Tab-separated table of C-alpha atoms in Angstrom:
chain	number	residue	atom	x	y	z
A	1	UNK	CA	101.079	128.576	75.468
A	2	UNK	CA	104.935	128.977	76.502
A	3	UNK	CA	107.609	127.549	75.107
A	4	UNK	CA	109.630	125.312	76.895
A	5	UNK	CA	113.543	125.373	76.111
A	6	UNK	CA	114.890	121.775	76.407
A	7	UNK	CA	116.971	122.776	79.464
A	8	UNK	CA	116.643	119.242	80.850
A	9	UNK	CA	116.915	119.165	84.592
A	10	UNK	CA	117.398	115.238	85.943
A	11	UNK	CA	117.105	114.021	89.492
A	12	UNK	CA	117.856	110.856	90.187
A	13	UNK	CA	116.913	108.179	93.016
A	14	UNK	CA	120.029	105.838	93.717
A	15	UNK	CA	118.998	102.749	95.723
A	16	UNK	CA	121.491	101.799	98.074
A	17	UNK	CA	121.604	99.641	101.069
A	18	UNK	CA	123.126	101.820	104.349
A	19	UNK	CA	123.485	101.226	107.888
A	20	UNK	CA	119.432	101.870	109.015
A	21	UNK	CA	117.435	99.489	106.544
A	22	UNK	CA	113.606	100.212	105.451
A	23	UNK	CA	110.645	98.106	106.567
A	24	UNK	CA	106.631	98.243	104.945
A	25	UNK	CA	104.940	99.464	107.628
A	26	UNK	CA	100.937	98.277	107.260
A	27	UNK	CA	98.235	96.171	108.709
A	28	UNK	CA	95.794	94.833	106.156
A	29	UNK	CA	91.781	95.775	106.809
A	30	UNK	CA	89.710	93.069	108.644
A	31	UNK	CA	87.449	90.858	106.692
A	32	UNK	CA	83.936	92.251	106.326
A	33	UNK	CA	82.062	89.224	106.038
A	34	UNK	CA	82.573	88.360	109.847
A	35	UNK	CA	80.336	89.548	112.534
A	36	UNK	CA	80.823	93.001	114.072
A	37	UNK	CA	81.180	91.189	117.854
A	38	UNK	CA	84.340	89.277	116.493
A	39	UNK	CA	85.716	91.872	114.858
A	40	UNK	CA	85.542	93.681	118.047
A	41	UNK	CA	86.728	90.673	119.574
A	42	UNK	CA	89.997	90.184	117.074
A	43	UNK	CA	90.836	93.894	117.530
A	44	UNK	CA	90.843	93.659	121.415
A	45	UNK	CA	93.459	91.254	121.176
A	46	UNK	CA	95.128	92.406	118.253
A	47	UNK	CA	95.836	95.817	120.359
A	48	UNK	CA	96.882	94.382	123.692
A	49	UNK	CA	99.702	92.473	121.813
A	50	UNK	CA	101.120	95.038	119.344
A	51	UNK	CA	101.160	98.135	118.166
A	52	UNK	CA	99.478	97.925	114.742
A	53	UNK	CA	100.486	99.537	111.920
A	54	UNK	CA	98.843	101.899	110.173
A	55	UNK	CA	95.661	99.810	107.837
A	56	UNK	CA	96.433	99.450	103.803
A	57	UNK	CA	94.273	97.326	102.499
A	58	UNK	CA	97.064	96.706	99.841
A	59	UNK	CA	99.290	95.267	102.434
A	60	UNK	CA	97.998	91.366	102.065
A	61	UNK	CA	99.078	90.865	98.274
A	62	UNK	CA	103.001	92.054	97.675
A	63	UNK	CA	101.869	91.172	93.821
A	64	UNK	CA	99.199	93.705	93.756
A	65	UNK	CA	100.343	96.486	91.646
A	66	UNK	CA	99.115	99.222	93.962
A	67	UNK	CA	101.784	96.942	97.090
A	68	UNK	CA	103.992	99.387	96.009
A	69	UNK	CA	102.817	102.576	97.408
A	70	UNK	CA	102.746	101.115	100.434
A	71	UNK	CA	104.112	103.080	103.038
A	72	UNK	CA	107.872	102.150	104.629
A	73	UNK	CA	109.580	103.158	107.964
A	74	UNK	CA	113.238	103.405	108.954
A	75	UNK	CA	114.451	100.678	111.443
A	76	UNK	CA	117.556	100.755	113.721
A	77	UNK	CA	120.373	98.520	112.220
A	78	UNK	CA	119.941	95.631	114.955
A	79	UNK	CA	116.657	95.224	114.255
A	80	UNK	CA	114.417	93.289	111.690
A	81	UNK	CA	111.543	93.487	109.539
A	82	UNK	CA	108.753	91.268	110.305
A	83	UNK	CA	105.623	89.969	108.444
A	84	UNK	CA	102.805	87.868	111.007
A	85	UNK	CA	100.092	86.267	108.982
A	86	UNK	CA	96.989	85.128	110.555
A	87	UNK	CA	95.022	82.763	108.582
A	88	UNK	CA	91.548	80.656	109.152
A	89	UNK	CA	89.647	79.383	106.156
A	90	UNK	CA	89.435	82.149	103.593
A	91	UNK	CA	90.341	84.628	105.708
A	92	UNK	CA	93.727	86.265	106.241
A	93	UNK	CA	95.213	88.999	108.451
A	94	UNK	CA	98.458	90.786	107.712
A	95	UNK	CA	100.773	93.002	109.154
A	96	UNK	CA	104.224	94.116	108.359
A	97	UNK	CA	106.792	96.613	110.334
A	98	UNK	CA	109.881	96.275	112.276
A	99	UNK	CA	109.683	93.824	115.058
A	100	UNK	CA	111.125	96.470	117.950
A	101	UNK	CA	107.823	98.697	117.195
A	102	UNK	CA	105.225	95.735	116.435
A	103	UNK	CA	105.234	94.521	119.533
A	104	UNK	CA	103.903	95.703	123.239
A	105	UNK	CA	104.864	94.080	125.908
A	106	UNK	CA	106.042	90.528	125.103
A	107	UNK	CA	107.625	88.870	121.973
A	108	UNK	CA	105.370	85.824	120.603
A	109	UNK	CA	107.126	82.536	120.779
A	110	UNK	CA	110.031	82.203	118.512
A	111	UNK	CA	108.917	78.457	118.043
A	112	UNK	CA	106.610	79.759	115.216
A	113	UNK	CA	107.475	79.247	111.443
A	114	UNK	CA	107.677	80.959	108.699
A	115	UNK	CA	105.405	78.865	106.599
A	116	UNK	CA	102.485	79.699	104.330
A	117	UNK	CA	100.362	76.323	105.229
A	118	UNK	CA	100.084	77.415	108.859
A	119	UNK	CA	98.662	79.961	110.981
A	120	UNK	CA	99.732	82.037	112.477
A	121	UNK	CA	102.767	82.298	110.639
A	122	UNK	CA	105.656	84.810	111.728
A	123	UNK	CA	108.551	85.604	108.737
A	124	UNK	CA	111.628	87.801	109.511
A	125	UNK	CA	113.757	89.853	107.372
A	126	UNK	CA	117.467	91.134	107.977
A	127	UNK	CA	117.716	93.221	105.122
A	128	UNK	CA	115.749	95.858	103.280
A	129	UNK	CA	112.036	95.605	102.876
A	130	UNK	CA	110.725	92.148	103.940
A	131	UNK	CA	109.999	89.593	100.890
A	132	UNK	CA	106.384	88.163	100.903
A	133	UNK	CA	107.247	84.899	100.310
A	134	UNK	CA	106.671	82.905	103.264
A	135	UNK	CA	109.540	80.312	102.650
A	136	UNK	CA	112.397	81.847	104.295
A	137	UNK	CA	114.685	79.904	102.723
A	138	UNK	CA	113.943	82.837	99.895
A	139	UNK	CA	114.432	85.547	101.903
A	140	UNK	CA	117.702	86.966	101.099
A	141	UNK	CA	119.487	88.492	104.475
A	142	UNK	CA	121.561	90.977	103.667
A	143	UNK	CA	124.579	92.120	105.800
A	144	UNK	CA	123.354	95.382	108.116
A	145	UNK	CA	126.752	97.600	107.897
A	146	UNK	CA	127.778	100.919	106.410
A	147	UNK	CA	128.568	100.389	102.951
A	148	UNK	CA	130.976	102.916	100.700
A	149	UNK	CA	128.418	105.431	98.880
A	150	UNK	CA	129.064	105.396	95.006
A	151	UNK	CA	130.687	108.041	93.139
A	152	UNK	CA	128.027	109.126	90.614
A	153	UNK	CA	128.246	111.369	87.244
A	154	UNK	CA	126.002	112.842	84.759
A	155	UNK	CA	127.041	113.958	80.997
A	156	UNK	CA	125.185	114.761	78.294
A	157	UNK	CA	127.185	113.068	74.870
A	158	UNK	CA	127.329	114.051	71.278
A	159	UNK	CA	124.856	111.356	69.385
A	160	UNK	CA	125.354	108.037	71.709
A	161	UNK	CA	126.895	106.821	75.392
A	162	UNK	CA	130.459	106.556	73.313
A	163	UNK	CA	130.318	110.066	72.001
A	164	UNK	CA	132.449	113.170	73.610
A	165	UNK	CA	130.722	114.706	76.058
A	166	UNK	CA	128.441	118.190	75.160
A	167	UNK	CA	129.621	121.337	76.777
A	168	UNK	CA	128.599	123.869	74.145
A	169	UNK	CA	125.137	124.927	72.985
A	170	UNK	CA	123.090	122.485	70.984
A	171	UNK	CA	120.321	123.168	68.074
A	172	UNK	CA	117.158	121.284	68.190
A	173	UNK	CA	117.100	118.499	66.245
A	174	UNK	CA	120.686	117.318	67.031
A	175	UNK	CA	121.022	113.823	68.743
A	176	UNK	CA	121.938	113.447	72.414
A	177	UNK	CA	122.712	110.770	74.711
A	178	UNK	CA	121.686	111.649	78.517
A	179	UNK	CA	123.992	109.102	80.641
A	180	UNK	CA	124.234	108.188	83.996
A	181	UNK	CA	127.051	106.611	85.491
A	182	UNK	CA	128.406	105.078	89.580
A	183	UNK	CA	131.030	103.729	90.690
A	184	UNK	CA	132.811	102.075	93.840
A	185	UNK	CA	136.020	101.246	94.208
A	186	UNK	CA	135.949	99.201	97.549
A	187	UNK	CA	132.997	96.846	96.717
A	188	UNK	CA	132.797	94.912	93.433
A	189	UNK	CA	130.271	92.438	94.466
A	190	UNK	CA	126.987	93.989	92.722
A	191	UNK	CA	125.610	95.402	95.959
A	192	UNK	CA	124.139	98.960	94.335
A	193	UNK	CA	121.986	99.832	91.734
A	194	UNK	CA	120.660	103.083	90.538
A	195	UNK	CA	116.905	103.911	88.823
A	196	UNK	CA	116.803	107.124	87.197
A	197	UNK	CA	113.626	109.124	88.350
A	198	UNK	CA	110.910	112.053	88.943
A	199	UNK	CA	113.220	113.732	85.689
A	200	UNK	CA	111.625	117.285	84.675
A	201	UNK	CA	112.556	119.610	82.323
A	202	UNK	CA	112.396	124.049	82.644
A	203	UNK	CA	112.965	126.944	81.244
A	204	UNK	CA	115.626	128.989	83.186
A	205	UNK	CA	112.792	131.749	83.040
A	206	UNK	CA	112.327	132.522	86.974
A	207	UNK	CA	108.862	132.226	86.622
A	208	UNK	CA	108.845	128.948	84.139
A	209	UNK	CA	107.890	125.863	86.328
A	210	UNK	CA	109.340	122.546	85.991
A	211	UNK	CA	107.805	119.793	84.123
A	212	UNK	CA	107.373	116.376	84.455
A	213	UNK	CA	109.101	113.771	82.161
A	214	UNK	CA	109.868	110.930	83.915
A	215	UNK	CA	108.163	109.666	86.614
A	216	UNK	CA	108.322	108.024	89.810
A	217	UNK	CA	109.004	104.422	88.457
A	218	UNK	CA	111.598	105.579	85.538
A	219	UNK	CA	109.392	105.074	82.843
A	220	UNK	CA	108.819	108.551	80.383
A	221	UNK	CA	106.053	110.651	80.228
A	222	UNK	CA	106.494	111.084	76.919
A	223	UNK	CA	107.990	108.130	75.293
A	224	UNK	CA	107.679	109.766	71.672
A	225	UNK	CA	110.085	112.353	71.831
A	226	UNK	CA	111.651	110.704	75.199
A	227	UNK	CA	112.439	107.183	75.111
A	228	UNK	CA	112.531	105.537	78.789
A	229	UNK	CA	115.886	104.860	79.963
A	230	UNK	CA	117.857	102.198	79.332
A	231	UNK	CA	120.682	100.454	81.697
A	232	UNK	CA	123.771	99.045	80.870
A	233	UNK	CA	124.320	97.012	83.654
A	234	UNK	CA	123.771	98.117	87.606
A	235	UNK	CA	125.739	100.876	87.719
A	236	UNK	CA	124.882	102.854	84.164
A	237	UNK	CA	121.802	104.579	82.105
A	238	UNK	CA	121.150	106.523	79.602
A	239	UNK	CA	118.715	107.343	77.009
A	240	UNK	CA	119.229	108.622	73.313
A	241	UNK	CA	117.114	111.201	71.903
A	242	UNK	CA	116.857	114.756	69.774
A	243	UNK	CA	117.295	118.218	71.105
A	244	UNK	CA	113.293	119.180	70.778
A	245	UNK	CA	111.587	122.371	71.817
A	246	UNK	CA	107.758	121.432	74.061
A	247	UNK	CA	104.986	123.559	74.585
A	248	UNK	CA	103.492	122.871	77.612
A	249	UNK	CA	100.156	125.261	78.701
A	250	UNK	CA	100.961	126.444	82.401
C-alpha cells in the first residue's frame, strides 16, 4: 500500500467549435437474416459507389449508449457531414462520414431527402458531428469559421467558488473548492462550453503513478470523497470537497 498525497493534478477537455469540424465516421454491420448471395450482392454495390467507413455496429442507433464511442474524423472546413440511410422493411443500413471521403466517383442525386419515412434517405450536416434526426429542419448548421479560443483558469479556493484563492499548504480535512473558469471577450453569444475530464491525482514521488478520478465523461470515480463537478453556467465548474489522503495499491 502507498500513500497517495492529495496533489490533485486536473486535465481538462474544452469543447470548442474551430475552423476543421468533426464527423462520426462508421458504417453499420449488414443484417444477418438475409441470404449470403445478397449480401454479396449489397456489398458489390455498396463499394463501387463509396468508400465505406469503417463497420460499428453501434452506428444505426445515435440513442444507444455505447453511439458514443463511436469513432470521429476531421473534415476540411468546406465540407459536410453526411448520414445515408438505406431502409426496406425491417431492415436498415447506415453510414456516416464526411461527404468529400464517402463518395467514389459520382455524388448521388441531390433530389433525395432527408426524411425518415423514405429510403434511401441522405441528411447533411454543416456543423460538428451530424444529428441523427432525420428532419433537417433539426439539424442545427453552425457557421464553419475560426472562432476566438477562450481564455481559461484554474484555482483552487479556501472552502467554496467565492472564497480567496489557496496558495499555501493545506491540512487534510480542510474544505476546498476546485474551480474552473473561460472566458471570451469577442463572442458573447454562448458558442463554447467546457466539460472537465480524465482528472487524476499523484504523488510528486518520481516513481508514484497517476490515478484516475474522473473519467472520460466528467463524472467521479469516487463520488464519496469526490463529488462530480458541477457547472455554473457554460463557461464555469467546480466541485467542493475536503483535503483527504487515498491509498491506492500500485
Amino acid at each position: 500500500m502507498s500513500t497517495i498525497v492529495t496533489l490533485i493534478i486536473f486535465e481538462f477537455l474544452l469543447l470548442l467549435y474551430s475552423e476543421a469540424f468533426h464527423c462520426y465516421n462508421c458504417a453499420s454491420t449488414l443484417p444477418s437474416n438475409i441470404s449470403k448471395d445478397a449480401q454479396r450482392a449489397f456489398k458489390t454495390i455498396l463499394y463501387s459507389t463509396f468508400m465505406v467507413p469503417p463497420v460499428d455496429r453501434s452506428c444505426v442507433n445515435s440513442d444507444d449508449v455505447e453511439f458514443r464511442t463511436v469513432k470521429q474524423i476531421n473534415c476540411s472546413p468546406d465540407d459536410q457531414c453526411i448520414k445515408i440511410t438505406v431502409r426496406q422493411k425491417d431492415l436498415q443500413f447506415v453510414m456516416r462520414g464526411c461527404q468529400a471521403l464517402i463518395y467514389r466517383d459520382k455524388m448521388i442525386s441531390i433530389d433525395v431527402e432527408c426524411r425518415h419515412d423514405q429510403s434511401p434517405s441522405i441528411c447533411h450536416c454543416t456543423g460538428n458531428l451530424i444529428a441523427d434526426n432525420d428532419n433537417d429542419d433539426n439539424v442545427i448548421n453552425l457557421p464553419v469559421s475560426k472562432f476566438p479560443e477562450p481564455d481559461c483558469k484554474y484555482h483552487v479556493r479556501f472552502y467554496n467558488r467565492n472564497g480567496s484563492e489557496l496558495k499555501r499548504q493545506v491540512e487534510i480535512g480542510e474544505p476546498v473548492y476546485h474551480h474552473w473558469t473561460c472566458s471570451y471577450k469577442q463572442q458573447q453569444n454562448g458558442l463554447f462550453c467546457i466539460l472537465v475530464n480524465n482528472c487524476t491525482i499523484s504523488n510528486p514521488r518520481p516513481d508514484s503513478l497517476p490515478v484516475p478520478i474522473i473519467d472520460e465523461y466528467g463524472c467521479s470515480l469516487f463520488p464519496i470523497i469526490m463529488p462530480h463537478v458541477e457547472y455554473n453556467g457554460d463557461l464555469e465548474g467546480g466541485l467542493q470537497t475536503n483535503v483527504f489522503l487515498l491509498d491506492i495499491d500500485q
